[in-house]
Coordinates of C-alpha atoms in Angstrom, one line a residue:
X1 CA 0.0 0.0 0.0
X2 CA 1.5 3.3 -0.7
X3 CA 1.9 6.0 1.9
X4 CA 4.3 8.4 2.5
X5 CA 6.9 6.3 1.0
X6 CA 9.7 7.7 -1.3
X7 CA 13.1 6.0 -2.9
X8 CA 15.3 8.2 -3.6
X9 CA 18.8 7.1 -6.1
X10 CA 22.3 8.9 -5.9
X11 CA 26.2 7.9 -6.1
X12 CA 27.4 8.3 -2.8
X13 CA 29.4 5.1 -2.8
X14 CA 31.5 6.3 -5.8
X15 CA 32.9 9.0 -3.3
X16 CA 34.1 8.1 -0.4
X17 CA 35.7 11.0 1.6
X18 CA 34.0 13.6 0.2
X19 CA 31.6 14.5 2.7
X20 CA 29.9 17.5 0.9
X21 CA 28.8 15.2 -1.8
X22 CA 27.3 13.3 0.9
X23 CA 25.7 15.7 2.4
X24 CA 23.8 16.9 -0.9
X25 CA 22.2 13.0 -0.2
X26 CA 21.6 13.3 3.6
X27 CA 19.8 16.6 3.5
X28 CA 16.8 14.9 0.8
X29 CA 17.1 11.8 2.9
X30 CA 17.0 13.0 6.3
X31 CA 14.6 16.5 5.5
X32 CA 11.9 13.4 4.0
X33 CA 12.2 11.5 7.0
X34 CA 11.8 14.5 9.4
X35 CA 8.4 15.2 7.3
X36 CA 7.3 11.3 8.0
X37 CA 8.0 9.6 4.9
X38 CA 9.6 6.6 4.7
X39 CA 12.8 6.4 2.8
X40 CA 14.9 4.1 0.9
X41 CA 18.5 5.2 -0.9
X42 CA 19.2 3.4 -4.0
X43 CA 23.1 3.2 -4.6
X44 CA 25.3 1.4 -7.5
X45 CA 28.3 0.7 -7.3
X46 CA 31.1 -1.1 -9.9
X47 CA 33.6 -3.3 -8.8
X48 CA 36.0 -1.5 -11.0
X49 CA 35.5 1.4 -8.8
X50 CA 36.1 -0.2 -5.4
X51 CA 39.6 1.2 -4.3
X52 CA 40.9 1.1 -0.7
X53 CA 42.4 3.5 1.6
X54 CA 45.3 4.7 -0.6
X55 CA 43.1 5.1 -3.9
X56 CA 44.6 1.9 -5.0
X57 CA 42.5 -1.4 -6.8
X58 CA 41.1 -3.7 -4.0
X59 CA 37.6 -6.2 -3.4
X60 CA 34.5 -4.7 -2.7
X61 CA 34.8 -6.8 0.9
X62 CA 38.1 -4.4 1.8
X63 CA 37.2 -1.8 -0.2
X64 CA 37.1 2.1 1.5
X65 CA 33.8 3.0 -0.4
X66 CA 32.1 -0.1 1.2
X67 CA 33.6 0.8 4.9
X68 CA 32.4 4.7 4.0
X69 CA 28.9 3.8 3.0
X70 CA 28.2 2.2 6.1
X71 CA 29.9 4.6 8.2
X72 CA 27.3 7.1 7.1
X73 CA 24.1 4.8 6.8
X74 CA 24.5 3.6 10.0
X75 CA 25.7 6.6 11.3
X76 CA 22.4 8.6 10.4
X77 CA 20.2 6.0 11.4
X78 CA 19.5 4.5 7.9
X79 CA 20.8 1.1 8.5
X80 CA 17.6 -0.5 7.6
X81 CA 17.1 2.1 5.1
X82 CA 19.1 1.3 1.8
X83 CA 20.8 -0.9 -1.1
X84 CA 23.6 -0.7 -2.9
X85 CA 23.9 -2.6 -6.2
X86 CA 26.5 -3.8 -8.6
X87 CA 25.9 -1.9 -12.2
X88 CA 24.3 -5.6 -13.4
X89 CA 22.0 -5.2 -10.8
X90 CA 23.1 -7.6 -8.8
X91 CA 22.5 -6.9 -5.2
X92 CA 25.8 -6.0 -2.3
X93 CA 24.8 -5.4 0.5
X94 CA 21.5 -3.9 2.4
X95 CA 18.0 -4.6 2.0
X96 CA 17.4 -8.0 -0.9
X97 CA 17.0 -7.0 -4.1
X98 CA 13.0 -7.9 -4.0
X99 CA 12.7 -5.7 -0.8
X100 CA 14.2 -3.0 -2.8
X101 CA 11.1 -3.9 -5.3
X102 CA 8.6 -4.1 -3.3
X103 CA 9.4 -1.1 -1.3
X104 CA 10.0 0.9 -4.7
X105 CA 6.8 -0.5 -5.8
X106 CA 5.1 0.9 -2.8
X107 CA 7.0 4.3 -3.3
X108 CA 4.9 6.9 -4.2
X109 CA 7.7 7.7 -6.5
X110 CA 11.5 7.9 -6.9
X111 CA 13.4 10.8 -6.8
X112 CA 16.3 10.1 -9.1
X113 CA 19.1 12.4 -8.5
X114 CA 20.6 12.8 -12.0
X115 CA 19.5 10.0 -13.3
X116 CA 22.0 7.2 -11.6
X117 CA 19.9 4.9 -11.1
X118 CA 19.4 2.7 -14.2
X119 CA 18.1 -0.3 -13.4
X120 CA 15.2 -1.0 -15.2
X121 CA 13.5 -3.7 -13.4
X122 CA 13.5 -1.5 -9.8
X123 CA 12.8 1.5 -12.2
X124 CA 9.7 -0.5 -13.8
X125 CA 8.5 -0.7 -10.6
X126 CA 7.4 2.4 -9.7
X127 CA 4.7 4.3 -11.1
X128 CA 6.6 7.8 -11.4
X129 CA 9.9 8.8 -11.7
X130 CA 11.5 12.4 -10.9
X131 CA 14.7 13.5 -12.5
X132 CA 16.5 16.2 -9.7
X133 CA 19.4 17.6 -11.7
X134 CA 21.4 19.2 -8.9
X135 CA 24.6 20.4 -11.8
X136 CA 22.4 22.7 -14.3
X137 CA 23.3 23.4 -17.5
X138 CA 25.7 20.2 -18.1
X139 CA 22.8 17.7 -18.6
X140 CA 20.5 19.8 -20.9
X141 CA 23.2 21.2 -23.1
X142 CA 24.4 17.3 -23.9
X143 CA 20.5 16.3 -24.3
X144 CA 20.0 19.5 -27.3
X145 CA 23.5 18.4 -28.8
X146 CA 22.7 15.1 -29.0
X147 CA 25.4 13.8 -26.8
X148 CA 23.3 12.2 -23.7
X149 CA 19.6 12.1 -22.7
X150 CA 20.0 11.6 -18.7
X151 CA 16.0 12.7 -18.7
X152 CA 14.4 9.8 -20.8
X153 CA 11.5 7.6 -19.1
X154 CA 11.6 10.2 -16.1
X155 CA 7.6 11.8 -15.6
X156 CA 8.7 15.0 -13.9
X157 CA 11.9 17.5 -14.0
X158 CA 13.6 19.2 -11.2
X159 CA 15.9 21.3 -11.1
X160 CA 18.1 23.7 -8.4
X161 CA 18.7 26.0 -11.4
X162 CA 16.3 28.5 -10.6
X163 CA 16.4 30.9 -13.5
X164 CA 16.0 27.4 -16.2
X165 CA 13.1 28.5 -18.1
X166 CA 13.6 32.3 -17.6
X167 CA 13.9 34.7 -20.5
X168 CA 17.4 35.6 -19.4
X169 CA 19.0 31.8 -18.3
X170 CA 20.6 30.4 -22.0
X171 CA 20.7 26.9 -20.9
X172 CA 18.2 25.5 -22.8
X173 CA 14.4 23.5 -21.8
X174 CA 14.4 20.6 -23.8
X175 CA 11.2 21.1 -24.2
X176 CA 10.8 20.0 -20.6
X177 CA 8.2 21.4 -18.0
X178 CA 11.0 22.3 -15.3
X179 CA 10.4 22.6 -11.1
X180 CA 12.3 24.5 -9.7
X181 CA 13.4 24.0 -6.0
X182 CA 16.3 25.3 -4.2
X183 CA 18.5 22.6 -2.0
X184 CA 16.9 21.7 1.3
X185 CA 19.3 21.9 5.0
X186 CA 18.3 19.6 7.8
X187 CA 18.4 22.9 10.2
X188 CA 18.9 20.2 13.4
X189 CA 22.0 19.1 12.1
X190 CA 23.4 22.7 11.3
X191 CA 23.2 24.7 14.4
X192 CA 24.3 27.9 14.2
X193 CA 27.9 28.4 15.9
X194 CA 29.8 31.2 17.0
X195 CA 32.1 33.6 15.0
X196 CA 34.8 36.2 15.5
X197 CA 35.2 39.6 14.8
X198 CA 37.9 38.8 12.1
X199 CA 35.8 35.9 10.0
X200 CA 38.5 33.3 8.2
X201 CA 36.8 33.0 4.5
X202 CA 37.1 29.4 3.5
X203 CA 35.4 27.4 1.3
X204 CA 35.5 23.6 0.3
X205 CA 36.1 23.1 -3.5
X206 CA 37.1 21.1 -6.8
X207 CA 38.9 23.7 -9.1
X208 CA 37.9 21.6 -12.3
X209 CA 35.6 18.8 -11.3
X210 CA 34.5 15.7 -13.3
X211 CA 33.5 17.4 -17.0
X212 CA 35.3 19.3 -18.9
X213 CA 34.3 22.8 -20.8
X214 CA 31.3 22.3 -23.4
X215 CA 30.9 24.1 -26.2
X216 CA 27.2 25.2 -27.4
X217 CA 26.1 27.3 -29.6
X218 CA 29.4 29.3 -30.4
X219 CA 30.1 29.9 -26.4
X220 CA 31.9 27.8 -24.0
X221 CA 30.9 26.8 -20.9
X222 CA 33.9 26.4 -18.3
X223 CA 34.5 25.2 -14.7
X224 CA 35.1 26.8 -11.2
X225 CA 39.2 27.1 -12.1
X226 CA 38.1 29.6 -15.1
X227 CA 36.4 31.7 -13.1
X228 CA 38.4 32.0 -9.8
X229 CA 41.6 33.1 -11.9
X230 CA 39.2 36.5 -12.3
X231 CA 39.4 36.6 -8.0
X232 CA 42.6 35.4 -7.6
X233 CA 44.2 38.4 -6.0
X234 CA 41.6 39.2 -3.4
X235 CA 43.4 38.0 -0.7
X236 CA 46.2 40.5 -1.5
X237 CA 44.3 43.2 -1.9
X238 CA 41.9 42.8 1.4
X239 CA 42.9 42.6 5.0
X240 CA 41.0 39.1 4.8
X241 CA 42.0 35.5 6.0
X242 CA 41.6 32.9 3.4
X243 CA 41.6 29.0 3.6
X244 CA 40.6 26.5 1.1
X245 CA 39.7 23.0 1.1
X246 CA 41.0 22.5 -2.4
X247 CA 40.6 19.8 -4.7
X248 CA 43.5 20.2 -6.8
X249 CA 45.8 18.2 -9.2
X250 CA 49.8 18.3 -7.8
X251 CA 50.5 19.0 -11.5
X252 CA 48.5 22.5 -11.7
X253 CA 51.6 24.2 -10.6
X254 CA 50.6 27.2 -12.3
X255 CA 47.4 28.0 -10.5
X256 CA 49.5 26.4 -7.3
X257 CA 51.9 29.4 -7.4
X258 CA 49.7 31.6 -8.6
X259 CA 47.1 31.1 -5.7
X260 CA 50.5 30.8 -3.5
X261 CA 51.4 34.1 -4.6
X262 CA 47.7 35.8 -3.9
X263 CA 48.0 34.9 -0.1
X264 CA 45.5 31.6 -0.3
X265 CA 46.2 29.1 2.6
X266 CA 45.3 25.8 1.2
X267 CA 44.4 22.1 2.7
X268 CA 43.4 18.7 1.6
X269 CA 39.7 18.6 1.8
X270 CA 40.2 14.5 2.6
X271 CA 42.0 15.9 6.0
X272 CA 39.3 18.2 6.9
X273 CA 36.1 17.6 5.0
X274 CA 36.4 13.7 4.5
X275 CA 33.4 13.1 6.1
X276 CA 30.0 14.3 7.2
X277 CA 31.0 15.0 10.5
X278 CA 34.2 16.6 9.6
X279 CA 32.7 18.4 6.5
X280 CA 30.0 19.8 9.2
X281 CA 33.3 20.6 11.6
X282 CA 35.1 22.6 9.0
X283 CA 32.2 24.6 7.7
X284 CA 31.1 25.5 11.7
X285 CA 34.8 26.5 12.5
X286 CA 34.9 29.2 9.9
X287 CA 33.8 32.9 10.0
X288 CA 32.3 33.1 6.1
X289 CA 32.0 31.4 3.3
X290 CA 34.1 32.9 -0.1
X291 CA 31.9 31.1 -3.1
X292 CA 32.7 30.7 -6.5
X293 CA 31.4 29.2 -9.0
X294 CA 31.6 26.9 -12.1
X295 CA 31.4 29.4 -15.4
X296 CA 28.4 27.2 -16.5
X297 CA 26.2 28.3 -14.0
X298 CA 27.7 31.8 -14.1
X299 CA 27.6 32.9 -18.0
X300 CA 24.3 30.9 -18.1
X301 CA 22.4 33.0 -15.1
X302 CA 21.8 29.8 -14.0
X303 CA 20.2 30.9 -10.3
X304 CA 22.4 27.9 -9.1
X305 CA 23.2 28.4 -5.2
X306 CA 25.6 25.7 -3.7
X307 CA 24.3 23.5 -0.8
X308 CA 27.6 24.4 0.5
X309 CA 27.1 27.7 0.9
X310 CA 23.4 26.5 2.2
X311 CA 25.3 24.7 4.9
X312 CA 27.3 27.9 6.2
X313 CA 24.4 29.8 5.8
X314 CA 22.5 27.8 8.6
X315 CA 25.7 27.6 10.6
X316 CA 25.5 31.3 10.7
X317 CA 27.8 32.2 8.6
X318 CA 27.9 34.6 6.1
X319 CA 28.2 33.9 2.6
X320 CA 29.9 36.1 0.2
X321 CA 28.7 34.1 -3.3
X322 CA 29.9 34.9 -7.7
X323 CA 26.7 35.9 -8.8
X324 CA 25.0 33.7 -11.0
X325 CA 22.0 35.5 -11.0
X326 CA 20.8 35.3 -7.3
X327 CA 19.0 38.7 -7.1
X328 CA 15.3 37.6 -8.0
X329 CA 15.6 34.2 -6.3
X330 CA 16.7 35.3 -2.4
X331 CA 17.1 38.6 -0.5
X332 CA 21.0 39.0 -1.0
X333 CA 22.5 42.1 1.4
X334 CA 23.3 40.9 4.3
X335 CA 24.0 37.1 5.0
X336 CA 24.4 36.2 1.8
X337 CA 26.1 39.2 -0.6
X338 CA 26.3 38.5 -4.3
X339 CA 29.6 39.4 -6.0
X340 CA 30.5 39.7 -9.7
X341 CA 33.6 41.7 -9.9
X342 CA 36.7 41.7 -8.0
X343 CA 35.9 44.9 -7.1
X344 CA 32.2 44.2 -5.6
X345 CA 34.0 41.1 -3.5
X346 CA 36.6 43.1 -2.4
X347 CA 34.1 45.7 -0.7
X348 CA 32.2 42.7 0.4
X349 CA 34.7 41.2 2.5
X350 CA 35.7 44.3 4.0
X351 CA 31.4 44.8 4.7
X352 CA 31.3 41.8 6.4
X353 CA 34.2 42.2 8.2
X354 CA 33.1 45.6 9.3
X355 CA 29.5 44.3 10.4
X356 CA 30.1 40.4 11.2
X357 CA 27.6 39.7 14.0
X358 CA 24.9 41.3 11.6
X359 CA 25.9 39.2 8.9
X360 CA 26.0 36.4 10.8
X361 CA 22.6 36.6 12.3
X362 CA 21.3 37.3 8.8
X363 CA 22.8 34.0 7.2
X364 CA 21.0 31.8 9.8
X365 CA 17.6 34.0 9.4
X366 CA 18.1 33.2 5.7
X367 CA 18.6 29.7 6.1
X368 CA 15.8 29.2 8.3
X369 CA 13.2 31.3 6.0
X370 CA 14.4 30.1 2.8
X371 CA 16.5 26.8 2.7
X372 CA 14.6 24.8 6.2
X373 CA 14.3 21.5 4.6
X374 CA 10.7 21.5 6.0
X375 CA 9.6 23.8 3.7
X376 CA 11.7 23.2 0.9
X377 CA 10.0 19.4 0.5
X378 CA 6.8 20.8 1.4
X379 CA 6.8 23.4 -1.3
X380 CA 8.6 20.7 -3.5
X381 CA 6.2 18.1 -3.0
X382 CA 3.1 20.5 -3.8
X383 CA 4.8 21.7 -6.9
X384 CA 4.2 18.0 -7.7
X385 CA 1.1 17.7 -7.0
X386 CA 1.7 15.1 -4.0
X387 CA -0.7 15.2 -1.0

């Protein structure tokens, strides 16, 4: 019988030690649960993927995405609450494979976060299917050039690009019906902490990520390293601290020195970030968020907003975020300030600075009126029509 029963589908496995990708999973998964639904998490993962401590080959058995995943699902009280399968569809490890059928069956429908999941029989079973694309732009872009449909047999299209459909946002429809949502934050697990008078900026980042620029129609469309060569010097030019949690290839010496140079402090994000808890740690120990973003959702006027910076802003911290066309979608000011010259972020920092107890309040009230999972899945699952 169905109820308030959802499955949702991600990759988390894939990732292991990347706690902010985690996070993107726990807040749909935890924010359903704290509204009464029953949950399931669908999760694939290839053997060929399986590596162990060291990022080297090993069995599934030994391997340190098996010993992650369980560390989290148990962790948040989801033991009894997922499966992860092989890409054949063979089942791993959690619930049998005919549980994960019967409960999907039962599901009053699967949320399938950019389209992972695959599987056609668990797919067959349930009656609707929602694509959330949570990286705007990429997904669309490949579908009008022919390159990928990730949307195909999905009934409904959400997305946390908030401009998509808007006169003024060039990544394209697809003909699609679009909902757009912004990213929900479990407010009990991000309590707001204490700052200081001289915030530390950080941020937790990949400077090029797992695409690489896309050319459509005679523009292309970069990553986070093409725009944060245009910020570079801030650190130099402001009487601000900043740290990042950088994701960064040894052999880009070039933006190594150059960010060297600038005055960035940098850190392995697998030291301080690796997991939930220490992602959550890192975030809470910092004055302010420093934001920018990929050049896809900033030449596109995407209205992207990272969970990330949804995170610090229910921590009560500030977030000083690239504009990629935030204006229309949330009050930006104080709490949250919207930058798009070096100029505009250099007078930010030094605002912030200037007013920090302000700010911070500000960033919490903003979380708490705009980003509260509570209303976020509410107002989600009305847009869909789900009572």
């Amino acid at each position: 019988m169905k109820g308030k029963r959802i499955t949702i589908a991600g990759s988390l496995a894939q990732k292991p030690g990347h706690g902010g990708h985690t996070w993107v999973f726990l807040q749909y998964l935890l924010g359903f649960k704290r509204l009464g639904w029953d949950v399931l998490f669908i999760d694939r993962l290839e053997p060929e993927m399986c590596v162990d401590a060291t990022g080297r080959p090993c069995t599934f058995e030994r391997s340190a995405n098996l010993r992650y995943f369980l560390q989290v699902m148990e962790g948040f009280g989801l033991g009894d609450d997922f499966a992860l399968i092989s890409d054949q569809g063979e089942h791993i490890v959690g619930i049998s494979r005919q549980e994960v059928l019967e409960r999907t069956g039962n599901s009053t429908f699967l949320l399938n976060v950019m389209g992972f999941l695959t599987d056609e029989e668990i797919l067959d079973q349930t009656s609707r299917r929602v694509f959330l694309d949570i990286d705007p732009g990429f997904g669309q872009m490949w579908y009008d050039l022919g390159l990928a449909d990730v949307f195909r047999g999905h009934d409904d299209f959400v997305t946390i690009g908030g401009n998509i459909g808007a006169s003024d946002c060039s990544i394209p429809t697809c003909e699609l019906e679009w909902i757009t949502t912004p990213q929900p934050v479990v407010l009990d697990h991000w309590r707001p902490c204490n700052g200081t008078a001289s915030p530390l900026f950080t941020s937790v980042v990949s400077w090029r990520g797992p695409f690489g620029q896309l050319g459509y129609r005679g523009k292309t469309y970069g990553l986070r390293v093409h725009e944060f060569r245009k910020f570079v010097a801030l650190p130099h030019l402001s009487n601000g601290r900043f740290l990042l949690a950088l994701d960064i290839h040894p052999a880009e010496t070039d933006d190594l020195a150059l960010l060297d140079a600038n005055g960035w402090s940098l850190v392995d994000p697998a030291t301080v970030a690796g997991n939930p808890w220490s992602y959550r740690t890192f975030i809470q120990d910092s004055g302010a968020e420093f934001m920018v973003a990929k050049n896809m959702y900033v030449q596109t006027n995407s209205g992207w907003f990272s969970d990330r910076s949804i995170c610090y802003l229910a921590s009560g911290k500030p977030v000083l975020a690239q504009n990629t066309g935030l204006e229309g979608l949330y009050p930006v000011g104080e709490g949250l300030i919207a930058f798009t010259t070096l100029e505009e972020a250099l007078a930010s920092v030094e605002e912030i600075s200037r007013d920090y107890a302000h700010h911070a309040n500000a960033a919490r009230s903003l979380a708490e009126s705009h980003f509260d999972s509570d209303k976020v899945l509410s107002r989600l699952l009305d847009e869909l029509g789900v009572v």
